[in-house]
Coordinates of N, CA, C and O in Angstrom, one line a residue:
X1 N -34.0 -53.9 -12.4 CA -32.8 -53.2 -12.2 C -33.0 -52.2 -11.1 O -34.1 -51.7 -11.1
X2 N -32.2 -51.8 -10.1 CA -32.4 -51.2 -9.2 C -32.3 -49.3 -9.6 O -31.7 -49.0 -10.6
X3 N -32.6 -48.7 -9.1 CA -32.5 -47.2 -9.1 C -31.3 -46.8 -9.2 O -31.0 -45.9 -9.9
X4 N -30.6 -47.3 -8.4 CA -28.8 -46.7 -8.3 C -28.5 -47.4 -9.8 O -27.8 -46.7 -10.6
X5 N -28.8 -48.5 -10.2 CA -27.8 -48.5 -11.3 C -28.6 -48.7 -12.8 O -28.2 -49.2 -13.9
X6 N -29.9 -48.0 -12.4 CA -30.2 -46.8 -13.5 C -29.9 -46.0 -13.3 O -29.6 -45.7 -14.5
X7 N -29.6 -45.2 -12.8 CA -29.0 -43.6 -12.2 C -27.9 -43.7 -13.2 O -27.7 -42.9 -14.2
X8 N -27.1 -44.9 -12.9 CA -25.4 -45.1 -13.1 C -25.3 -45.3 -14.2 O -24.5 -44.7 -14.8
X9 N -26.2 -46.2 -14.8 CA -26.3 -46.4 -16.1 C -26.6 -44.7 -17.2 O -25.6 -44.5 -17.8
X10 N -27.3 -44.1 -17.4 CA -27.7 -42.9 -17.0 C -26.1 -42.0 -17.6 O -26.1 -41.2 -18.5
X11 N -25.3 -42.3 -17.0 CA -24.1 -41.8 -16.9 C -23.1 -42.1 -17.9 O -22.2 -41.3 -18.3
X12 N -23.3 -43.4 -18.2 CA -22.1 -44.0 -18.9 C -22.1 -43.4 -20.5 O -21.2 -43.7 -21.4
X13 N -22.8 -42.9 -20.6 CA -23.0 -42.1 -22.2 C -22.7 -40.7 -22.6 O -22.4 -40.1 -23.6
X14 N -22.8 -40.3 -21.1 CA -23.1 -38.7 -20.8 C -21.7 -38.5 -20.3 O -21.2 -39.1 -19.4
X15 N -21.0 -37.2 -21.4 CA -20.0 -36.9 -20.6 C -19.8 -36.1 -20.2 O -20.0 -35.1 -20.8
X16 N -19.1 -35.9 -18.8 CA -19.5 -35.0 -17.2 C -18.5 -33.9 -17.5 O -17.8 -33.9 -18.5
X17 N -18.4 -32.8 -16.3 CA -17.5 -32.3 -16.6 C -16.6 -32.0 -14.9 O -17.2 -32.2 -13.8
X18 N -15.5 -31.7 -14.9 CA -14.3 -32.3 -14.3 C -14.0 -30.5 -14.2 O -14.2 -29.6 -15.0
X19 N -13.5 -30.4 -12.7 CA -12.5 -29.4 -12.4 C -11.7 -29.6 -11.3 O -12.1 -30.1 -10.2
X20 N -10.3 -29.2 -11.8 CA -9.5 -29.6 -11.6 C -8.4 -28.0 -10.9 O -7.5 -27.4 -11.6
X21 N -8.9 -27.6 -9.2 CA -8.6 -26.6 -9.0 C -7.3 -26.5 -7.9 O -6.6 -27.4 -7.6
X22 N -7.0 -24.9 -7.4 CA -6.9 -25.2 -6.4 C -5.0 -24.4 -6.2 O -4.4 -24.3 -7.3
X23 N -4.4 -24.1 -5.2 CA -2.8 -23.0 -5.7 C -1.6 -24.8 -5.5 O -0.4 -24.4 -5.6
X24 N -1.7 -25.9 -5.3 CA -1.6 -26.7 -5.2 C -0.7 -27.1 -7.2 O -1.0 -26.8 -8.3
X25 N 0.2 -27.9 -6.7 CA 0.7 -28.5 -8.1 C 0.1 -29.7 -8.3 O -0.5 -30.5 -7.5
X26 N 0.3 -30.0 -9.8 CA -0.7 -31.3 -10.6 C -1.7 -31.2 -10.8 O -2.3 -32.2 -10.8
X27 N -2.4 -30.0 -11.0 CA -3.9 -29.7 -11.8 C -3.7 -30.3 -13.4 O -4.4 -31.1 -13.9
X28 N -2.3 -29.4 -14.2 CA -2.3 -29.8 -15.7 C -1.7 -31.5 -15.6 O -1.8 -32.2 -16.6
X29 N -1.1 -32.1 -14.4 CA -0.7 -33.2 -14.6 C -1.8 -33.9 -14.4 O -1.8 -35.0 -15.1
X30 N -2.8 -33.7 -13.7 CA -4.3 -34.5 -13.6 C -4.8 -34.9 -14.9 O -4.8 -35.9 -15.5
X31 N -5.4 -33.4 -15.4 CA -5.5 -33.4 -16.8 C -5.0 -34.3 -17.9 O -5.5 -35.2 -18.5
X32 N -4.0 -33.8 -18.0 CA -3.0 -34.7 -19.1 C -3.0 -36.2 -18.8 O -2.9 -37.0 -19.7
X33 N -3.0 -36.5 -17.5 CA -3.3 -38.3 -17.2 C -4.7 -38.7 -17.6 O -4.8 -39.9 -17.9
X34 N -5.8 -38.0 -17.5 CA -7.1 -38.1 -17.9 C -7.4 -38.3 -19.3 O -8.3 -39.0 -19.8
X35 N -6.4 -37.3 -19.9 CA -6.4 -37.5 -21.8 C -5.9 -39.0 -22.1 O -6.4 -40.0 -22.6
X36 N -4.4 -38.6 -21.3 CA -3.7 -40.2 -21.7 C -4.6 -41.4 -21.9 O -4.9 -41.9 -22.9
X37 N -5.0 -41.8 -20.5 CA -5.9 -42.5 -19.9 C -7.3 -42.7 -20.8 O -7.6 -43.8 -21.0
X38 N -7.9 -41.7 -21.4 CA -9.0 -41.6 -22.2 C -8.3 -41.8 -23.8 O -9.0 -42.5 -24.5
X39 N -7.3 -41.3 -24.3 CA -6.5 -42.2 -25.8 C -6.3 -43.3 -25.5 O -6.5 -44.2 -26.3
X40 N -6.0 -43.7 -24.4 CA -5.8 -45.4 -24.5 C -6.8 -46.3 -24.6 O -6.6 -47.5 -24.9
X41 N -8.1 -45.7 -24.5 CA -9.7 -46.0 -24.6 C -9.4 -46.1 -26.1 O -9.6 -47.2 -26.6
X42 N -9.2 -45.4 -26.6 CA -9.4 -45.1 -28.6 C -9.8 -43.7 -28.7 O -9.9 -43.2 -29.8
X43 N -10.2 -42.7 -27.1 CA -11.1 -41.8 -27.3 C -10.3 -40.2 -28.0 O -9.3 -39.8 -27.5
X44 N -10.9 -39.5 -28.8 CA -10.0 -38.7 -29.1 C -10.5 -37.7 -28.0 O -11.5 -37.8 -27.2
X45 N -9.2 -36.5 -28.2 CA -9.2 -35.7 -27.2 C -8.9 -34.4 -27.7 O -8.2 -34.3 -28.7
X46 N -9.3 -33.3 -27.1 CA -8.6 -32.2 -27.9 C -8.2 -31.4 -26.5 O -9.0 -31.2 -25.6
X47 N -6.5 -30.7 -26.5 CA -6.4 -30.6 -25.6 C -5.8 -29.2 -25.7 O -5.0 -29.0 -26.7
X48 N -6.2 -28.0 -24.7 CA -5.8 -26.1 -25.1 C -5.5 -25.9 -23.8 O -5.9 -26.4 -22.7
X49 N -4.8 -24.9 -24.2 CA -4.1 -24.4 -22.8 C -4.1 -22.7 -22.8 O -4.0 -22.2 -23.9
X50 N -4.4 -21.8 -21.9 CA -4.4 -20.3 -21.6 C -3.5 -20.0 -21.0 O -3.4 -20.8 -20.1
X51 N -2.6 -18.9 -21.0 CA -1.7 -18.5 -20.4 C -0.6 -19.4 -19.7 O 0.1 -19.2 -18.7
X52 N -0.5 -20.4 -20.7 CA 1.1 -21.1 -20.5 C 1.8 -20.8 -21.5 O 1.6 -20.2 -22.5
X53 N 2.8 -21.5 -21.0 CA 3.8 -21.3 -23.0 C 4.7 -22.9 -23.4 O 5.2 -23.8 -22.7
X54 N 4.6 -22.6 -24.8 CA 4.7 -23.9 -25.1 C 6.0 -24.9 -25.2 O 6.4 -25.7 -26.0
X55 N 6.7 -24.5 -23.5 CA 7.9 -25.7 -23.6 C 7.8 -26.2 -22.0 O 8.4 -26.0 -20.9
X56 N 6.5 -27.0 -22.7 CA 6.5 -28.1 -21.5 C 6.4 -29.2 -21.9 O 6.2 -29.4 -23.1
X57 N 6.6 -30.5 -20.9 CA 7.3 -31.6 -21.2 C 6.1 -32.5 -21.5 O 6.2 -33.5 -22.2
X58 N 5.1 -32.2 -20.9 CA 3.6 -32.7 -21.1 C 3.3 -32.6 -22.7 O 2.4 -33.2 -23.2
X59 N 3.8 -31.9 -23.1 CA 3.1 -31.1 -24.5 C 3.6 -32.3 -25.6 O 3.0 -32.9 -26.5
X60 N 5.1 -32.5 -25.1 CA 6.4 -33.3 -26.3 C 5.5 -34.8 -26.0 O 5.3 -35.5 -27.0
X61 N 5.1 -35.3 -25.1 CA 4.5 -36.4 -25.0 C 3.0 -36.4 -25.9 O 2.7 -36.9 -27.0
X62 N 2.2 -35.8 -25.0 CA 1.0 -35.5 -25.8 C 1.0 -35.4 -27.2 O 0.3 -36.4 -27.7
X63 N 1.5 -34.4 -28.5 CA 2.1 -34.4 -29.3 C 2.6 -36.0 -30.1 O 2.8 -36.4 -31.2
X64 N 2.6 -36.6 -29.0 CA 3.2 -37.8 -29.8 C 2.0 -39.2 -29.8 O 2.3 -40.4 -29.9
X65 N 0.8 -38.6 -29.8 CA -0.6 -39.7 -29.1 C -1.2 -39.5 -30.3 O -1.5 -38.4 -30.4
X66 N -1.6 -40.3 -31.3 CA -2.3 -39.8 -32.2 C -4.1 -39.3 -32.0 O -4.8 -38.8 -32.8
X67 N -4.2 -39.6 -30.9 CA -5.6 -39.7 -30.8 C -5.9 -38.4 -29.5 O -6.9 -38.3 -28.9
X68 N -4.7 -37.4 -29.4 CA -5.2 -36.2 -29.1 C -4.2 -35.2 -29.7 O -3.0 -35.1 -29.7
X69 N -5.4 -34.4 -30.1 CA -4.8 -33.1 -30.6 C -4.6 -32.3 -29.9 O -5.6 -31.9 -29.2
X70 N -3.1 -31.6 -29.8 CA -2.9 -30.2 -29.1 C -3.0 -28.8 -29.5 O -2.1 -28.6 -30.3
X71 N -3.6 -27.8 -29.2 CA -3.7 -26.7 -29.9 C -2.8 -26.0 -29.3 O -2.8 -25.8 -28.1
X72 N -1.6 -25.4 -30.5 CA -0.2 -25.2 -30.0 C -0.7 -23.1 -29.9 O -1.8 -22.6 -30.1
X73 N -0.2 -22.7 -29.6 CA -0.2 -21.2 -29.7 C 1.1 -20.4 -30.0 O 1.9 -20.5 -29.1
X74 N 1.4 -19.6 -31.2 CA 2.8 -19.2 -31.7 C 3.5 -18.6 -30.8 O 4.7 -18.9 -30.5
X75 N 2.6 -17.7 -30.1 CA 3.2 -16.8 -28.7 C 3.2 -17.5 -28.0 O 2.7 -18.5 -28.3
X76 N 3.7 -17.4 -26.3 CA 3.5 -17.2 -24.8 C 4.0 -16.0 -24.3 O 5.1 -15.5 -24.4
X77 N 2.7 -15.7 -23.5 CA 2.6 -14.3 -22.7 C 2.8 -14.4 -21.7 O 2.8 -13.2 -21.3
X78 N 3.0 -15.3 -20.4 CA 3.6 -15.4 -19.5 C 2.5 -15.1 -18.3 O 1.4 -15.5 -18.5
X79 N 2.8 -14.4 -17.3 CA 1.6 -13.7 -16.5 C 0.7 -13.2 -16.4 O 0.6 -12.6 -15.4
X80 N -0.6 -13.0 -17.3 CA -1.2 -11.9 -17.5 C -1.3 -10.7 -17.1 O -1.8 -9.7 -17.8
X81 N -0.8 -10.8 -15.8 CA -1.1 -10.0 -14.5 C 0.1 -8.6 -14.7 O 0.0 -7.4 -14.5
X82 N 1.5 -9.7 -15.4 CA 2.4 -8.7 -15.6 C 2.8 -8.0 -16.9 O 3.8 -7.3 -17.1
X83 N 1.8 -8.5 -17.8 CA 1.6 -7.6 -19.3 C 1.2 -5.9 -19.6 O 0.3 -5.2 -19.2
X84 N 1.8 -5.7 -20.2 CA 1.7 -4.0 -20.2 C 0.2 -4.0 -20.9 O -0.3 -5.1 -21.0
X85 N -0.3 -3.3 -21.2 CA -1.5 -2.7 -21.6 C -1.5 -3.2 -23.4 O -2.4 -4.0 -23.7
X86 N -0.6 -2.8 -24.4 CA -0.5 -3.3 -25.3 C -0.3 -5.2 -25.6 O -0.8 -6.0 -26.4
X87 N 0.7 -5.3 -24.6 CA 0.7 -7.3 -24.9 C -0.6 -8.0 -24.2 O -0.9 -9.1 -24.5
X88 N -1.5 -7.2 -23.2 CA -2.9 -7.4 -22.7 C -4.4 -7.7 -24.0 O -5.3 -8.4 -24.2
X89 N -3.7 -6.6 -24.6 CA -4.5 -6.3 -26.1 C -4.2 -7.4 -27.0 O -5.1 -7.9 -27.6
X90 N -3.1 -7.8 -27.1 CA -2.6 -8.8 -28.1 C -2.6 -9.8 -27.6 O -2.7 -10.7 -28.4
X91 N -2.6 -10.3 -26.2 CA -2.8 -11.8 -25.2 C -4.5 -12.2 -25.5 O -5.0 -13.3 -25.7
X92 N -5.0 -11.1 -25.4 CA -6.8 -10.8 -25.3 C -7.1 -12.0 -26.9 O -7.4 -13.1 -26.8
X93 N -6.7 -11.1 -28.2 CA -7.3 -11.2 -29.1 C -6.5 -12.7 -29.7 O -6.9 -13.5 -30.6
X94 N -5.2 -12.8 -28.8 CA -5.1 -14.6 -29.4 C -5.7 -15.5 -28.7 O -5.9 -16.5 -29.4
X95 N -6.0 -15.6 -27.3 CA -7.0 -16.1 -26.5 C -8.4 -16.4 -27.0 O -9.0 -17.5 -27.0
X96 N -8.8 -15.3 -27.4 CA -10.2 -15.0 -28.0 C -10.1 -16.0 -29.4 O -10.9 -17.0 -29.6
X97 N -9.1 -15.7 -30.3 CA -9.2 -16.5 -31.5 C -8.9 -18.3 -30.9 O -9.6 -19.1 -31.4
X98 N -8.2 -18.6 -30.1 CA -8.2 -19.8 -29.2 C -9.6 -20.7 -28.8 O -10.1 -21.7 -29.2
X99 N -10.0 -19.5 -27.6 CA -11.3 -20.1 -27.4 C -12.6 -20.7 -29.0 O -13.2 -21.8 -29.0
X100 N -12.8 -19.5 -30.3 CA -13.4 -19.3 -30.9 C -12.9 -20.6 -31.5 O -13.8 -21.4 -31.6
X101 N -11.3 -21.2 -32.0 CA -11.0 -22.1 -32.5 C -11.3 -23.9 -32.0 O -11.7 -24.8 -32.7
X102 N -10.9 -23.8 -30.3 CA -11.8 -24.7 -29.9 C -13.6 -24.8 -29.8 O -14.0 -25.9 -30.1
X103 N -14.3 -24.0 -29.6 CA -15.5 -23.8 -30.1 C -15.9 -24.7 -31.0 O -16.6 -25.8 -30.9
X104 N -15.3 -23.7 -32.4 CA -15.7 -24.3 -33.8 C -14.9 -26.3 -33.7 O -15.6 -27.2 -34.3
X105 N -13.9 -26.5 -33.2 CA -14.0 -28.2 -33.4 C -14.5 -28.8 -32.6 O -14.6 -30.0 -32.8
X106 N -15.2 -28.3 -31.3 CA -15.8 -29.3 -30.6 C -17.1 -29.5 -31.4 O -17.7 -30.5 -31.5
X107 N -17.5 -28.4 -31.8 CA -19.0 -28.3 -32.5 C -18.9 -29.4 -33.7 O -19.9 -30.0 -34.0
X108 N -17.5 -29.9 -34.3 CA -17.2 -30.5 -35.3 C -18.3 -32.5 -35.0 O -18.9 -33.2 -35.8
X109 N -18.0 -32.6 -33.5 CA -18.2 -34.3 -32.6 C -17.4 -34.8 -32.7 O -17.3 -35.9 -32.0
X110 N -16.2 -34.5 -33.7 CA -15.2 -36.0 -33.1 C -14.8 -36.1 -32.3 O -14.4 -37.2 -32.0
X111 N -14.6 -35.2 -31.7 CA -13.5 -35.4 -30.0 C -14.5 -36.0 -29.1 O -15.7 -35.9 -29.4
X112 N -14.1 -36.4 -28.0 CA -14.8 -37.5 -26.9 C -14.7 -36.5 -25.8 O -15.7 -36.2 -25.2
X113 N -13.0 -35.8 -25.4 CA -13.0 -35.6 -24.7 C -12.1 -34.2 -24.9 O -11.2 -34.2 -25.7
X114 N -12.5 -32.9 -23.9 CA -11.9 -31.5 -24.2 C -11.7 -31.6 -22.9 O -12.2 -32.0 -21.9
X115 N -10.1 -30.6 -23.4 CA -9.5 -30.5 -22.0 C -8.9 -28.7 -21.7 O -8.2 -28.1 -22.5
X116 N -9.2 -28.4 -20.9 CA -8.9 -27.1 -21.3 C -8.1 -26.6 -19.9 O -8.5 -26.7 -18.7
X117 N -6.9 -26.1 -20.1 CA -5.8 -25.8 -19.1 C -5.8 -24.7 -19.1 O -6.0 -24.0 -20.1
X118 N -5.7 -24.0 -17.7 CA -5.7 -23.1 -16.8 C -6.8 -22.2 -17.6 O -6.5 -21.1 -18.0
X119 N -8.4 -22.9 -18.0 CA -9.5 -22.4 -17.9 C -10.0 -21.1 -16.9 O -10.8 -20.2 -17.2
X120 N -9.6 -21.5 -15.9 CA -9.8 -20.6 -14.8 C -9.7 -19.3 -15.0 O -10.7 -18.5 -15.2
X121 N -8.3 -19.0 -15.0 CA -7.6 -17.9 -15.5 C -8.2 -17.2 -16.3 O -8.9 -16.2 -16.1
X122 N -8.1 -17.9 -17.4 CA -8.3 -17.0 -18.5 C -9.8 -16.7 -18.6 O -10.2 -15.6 -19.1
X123 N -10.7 -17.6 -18.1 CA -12.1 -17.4 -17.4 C -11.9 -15.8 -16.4 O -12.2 -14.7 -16.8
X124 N -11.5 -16.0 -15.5 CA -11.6 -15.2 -14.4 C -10.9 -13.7 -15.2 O -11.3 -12.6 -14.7
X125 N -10.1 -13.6 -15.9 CA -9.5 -12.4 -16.8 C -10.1 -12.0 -18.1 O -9.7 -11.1 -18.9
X126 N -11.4 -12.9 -18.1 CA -12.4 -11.9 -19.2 C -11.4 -12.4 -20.6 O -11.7 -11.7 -21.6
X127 N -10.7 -13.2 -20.8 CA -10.1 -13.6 -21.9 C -10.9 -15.2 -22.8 O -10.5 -15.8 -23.9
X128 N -11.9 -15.4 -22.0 CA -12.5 -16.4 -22.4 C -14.2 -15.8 -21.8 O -14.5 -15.4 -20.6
X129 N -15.0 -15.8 -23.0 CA -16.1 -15.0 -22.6 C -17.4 -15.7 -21.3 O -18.4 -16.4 -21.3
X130 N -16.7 -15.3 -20.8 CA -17.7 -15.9 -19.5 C -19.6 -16.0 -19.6 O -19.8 -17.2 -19.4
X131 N -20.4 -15.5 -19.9 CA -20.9 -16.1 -20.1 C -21.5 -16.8 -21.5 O -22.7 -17.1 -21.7
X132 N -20.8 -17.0 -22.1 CA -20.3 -18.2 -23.6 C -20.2 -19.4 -23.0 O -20.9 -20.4 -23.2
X133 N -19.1 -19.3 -22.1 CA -18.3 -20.7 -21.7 C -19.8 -21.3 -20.7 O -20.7 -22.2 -20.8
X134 N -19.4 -20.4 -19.9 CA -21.3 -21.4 -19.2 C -22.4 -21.8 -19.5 O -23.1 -22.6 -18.9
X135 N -22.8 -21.0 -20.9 CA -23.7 -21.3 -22.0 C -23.1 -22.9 -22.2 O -23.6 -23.9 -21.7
X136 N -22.0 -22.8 -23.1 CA -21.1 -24.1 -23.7 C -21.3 -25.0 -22.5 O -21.9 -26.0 -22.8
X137 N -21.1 -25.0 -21.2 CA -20.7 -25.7 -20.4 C -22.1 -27.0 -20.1 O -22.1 -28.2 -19.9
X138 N -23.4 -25.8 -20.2 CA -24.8 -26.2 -19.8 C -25.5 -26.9 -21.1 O -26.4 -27.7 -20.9
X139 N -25.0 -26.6 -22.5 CA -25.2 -26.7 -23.1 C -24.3 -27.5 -24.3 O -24.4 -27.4 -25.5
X140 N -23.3 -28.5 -23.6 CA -22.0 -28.9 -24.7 C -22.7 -30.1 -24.8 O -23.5 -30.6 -24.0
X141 N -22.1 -30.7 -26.3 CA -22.6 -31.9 -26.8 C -22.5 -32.7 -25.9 O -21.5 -32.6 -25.1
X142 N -23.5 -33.8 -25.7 CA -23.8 -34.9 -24.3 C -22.9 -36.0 -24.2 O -22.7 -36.7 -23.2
X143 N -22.1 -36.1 -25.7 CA -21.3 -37.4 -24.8 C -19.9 -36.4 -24.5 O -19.2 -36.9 -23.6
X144 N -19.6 -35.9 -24.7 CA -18.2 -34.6 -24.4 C -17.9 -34.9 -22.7 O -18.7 -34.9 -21.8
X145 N -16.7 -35.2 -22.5 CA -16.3 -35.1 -21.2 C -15.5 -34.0 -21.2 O -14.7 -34.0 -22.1
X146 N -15.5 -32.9 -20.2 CA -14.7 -31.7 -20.8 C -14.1 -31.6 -18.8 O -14.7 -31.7 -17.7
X147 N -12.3 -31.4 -19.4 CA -12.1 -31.0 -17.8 C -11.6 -29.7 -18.4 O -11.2 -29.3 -19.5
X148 N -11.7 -29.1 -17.0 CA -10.9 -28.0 -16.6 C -10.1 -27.4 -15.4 O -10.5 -27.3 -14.3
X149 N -9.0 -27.2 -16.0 CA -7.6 -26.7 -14.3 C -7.9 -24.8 -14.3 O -8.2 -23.9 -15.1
X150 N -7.7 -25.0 -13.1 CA -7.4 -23.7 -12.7 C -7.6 -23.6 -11.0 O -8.0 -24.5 -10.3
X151 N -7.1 -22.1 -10.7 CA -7.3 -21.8 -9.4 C -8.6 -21.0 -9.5 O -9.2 -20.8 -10.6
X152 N -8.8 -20.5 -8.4 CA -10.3 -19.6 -8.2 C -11.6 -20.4 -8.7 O -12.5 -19.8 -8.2
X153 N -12.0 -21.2 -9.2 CA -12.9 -21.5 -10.0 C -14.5 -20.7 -9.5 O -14.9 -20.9 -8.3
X154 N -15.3 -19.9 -10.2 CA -16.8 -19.3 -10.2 C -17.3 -20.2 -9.7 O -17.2 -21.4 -10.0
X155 N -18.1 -19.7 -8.6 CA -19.1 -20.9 -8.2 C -19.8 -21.4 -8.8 O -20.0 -22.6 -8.7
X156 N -20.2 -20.7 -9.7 CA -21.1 -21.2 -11.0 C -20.5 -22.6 -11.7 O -21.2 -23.5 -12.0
X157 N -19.0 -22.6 -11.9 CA -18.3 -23.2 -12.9 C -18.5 -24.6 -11.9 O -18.8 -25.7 -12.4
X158 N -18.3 -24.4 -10.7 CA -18.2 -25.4 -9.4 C -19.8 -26.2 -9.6 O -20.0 -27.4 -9.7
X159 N -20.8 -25.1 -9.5 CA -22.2 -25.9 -9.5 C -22.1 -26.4 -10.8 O -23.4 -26.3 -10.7
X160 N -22.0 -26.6 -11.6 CA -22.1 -27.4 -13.2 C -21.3 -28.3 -13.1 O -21.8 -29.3 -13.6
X161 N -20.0 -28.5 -12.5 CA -19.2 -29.8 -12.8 C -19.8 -30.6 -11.7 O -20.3 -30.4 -10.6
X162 N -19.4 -31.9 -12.6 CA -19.5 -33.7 -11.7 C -18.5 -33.9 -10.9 O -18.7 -34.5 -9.8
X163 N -17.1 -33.5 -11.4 CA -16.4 -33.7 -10.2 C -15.6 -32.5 -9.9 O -15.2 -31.7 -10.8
X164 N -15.3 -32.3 -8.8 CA -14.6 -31.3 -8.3 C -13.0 -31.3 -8.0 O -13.0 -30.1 -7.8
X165 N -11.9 -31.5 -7.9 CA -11.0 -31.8 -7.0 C -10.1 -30.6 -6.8 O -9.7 -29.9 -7.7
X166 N -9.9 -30.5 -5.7 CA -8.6 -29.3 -5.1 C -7.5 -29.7 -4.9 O -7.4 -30.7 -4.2
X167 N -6.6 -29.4 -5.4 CA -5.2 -29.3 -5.2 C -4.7 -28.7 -4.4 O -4.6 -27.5 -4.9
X168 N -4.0 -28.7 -3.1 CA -4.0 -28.1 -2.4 C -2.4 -27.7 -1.7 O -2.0 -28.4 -0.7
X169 N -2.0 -27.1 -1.9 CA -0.7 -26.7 -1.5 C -0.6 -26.9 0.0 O -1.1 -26.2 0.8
X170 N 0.2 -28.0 0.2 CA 0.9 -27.4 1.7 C 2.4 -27.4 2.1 O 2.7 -27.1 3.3
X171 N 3.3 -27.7 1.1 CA 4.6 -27.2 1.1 C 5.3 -27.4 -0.5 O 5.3 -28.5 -1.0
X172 N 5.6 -26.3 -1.0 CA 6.0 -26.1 -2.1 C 7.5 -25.3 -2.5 O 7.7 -24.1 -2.4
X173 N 8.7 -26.4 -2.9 CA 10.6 -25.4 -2.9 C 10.2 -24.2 -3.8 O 11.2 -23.6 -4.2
X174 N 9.0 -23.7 -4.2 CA 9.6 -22.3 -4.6 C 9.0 -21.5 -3.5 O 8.9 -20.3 -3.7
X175 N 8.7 -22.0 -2.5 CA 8.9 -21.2 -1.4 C 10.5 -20.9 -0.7 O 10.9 -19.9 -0.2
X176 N 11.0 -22.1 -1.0 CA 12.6 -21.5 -0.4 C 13.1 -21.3 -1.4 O 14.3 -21.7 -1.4
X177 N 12.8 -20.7 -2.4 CA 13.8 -19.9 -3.7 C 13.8 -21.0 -4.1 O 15.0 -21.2 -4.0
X178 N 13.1 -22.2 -4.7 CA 14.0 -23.4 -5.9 C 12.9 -22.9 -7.2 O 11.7 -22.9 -7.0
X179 N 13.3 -22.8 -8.3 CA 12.7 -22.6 -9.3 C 11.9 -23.8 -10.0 O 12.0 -25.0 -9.9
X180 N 11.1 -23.0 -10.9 CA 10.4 -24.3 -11.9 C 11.7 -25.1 -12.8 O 12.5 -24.5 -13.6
X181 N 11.8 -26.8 -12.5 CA 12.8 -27.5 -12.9 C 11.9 -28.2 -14.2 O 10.7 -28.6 -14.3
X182 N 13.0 -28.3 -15.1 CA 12.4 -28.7 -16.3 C 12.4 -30.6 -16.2 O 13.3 -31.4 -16.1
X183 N 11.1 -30.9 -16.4 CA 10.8 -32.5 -16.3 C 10.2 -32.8 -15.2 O 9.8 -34.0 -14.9
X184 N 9.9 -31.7 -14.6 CA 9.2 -32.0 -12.9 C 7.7 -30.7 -12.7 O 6.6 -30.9 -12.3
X185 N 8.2 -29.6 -13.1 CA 7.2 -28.5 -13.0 C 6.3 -28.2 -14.3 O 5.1 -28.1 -14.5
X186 N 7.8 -28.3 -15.3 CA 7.1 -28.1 -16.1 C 7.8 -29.1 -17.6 O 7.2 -29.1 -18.7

């Protein structure tokens, strides 16, 4: 057998991990095609989201796959950026019980594949404990394929993943005042 496809072989067990960056739209739609695409395998999936809220159209579909679970969140907080000091406090410690909740079921092995939406964020806002998650990242069960969306991504988070991809904005209508349209943005 040749070298390259021991390498490759090598791989097919091991699951990599995926970022999915960039100020560009279709980071969570990458994602969510990756789950799909991975339930249609048989593979389960577990799929969390940070700082979105829960009426998007992605969610009503997903929700309906038996072979991924979504971790719904009672609240949405909206911007982080534009939270007063007290909904910061209360954004923090449902996040925190979030991450802690995905944690404890990946540790469980049934899921194949974890998907974690606008990781970045809540990475880069200390709402997901930074270094935990790179611990977890260097250290997550070997067949786990785990992606993650977001902008900004840590170099760090960059040198650990297998694949990279940017999303990259180069003309977007809420530049000329068109809003997020329900079935297309979100």
């Amino acid at each position: 057998m040749s070298r390259i496809l021991q390498e490759g072989a090598m791989f097919m067990d091991s699951g990599l991990i995926h970022i999915y960056c960039g100020d560009g739209k279709g980071k969570t739609s990458a994602a969510a095609g990756l789950a799909v695409r991975a339930a249609g395998w048989g593979k389960r999936i577990l799929f969390t989201r940070f700082l979105k809220n829960e009426n998007s159209g992605e969610l009503k579909v997903l929700d309906k796959i038996p072979e991924i679970e979504v971790l719904h969140l009672e609240k949405s907080y909206g911007f982080y950026s534009s939270l007063n000091a007290e909904e910061k406090k209360e954004a923090e410690e449902t996040y925190r019980k979030l991450w802690e909740k995905t944690m404890q079921l990946i540790s469980g092995g049934s899921y194949d594949v974890l998907v974690v939406d606008e990781f970045m964020a809540a990475y880069n806002y200390g709402l997901i404990p930074q270094e935990e998650a790179l611990c977890f990242l260097k250290e997550k069960p070997e067949g786990l394929e785990v992606v993650l969306t977001g902008r900004n991504p840590d170099p760090r988070l960059v040198e650990l993943a297998d694949y990279v991809s940017e999303i990259r904005r180069i003309r977007h209508p809420f530049d000329r005042g068109v809003q997020a349209r329900k079935g297309i943005e979100y």
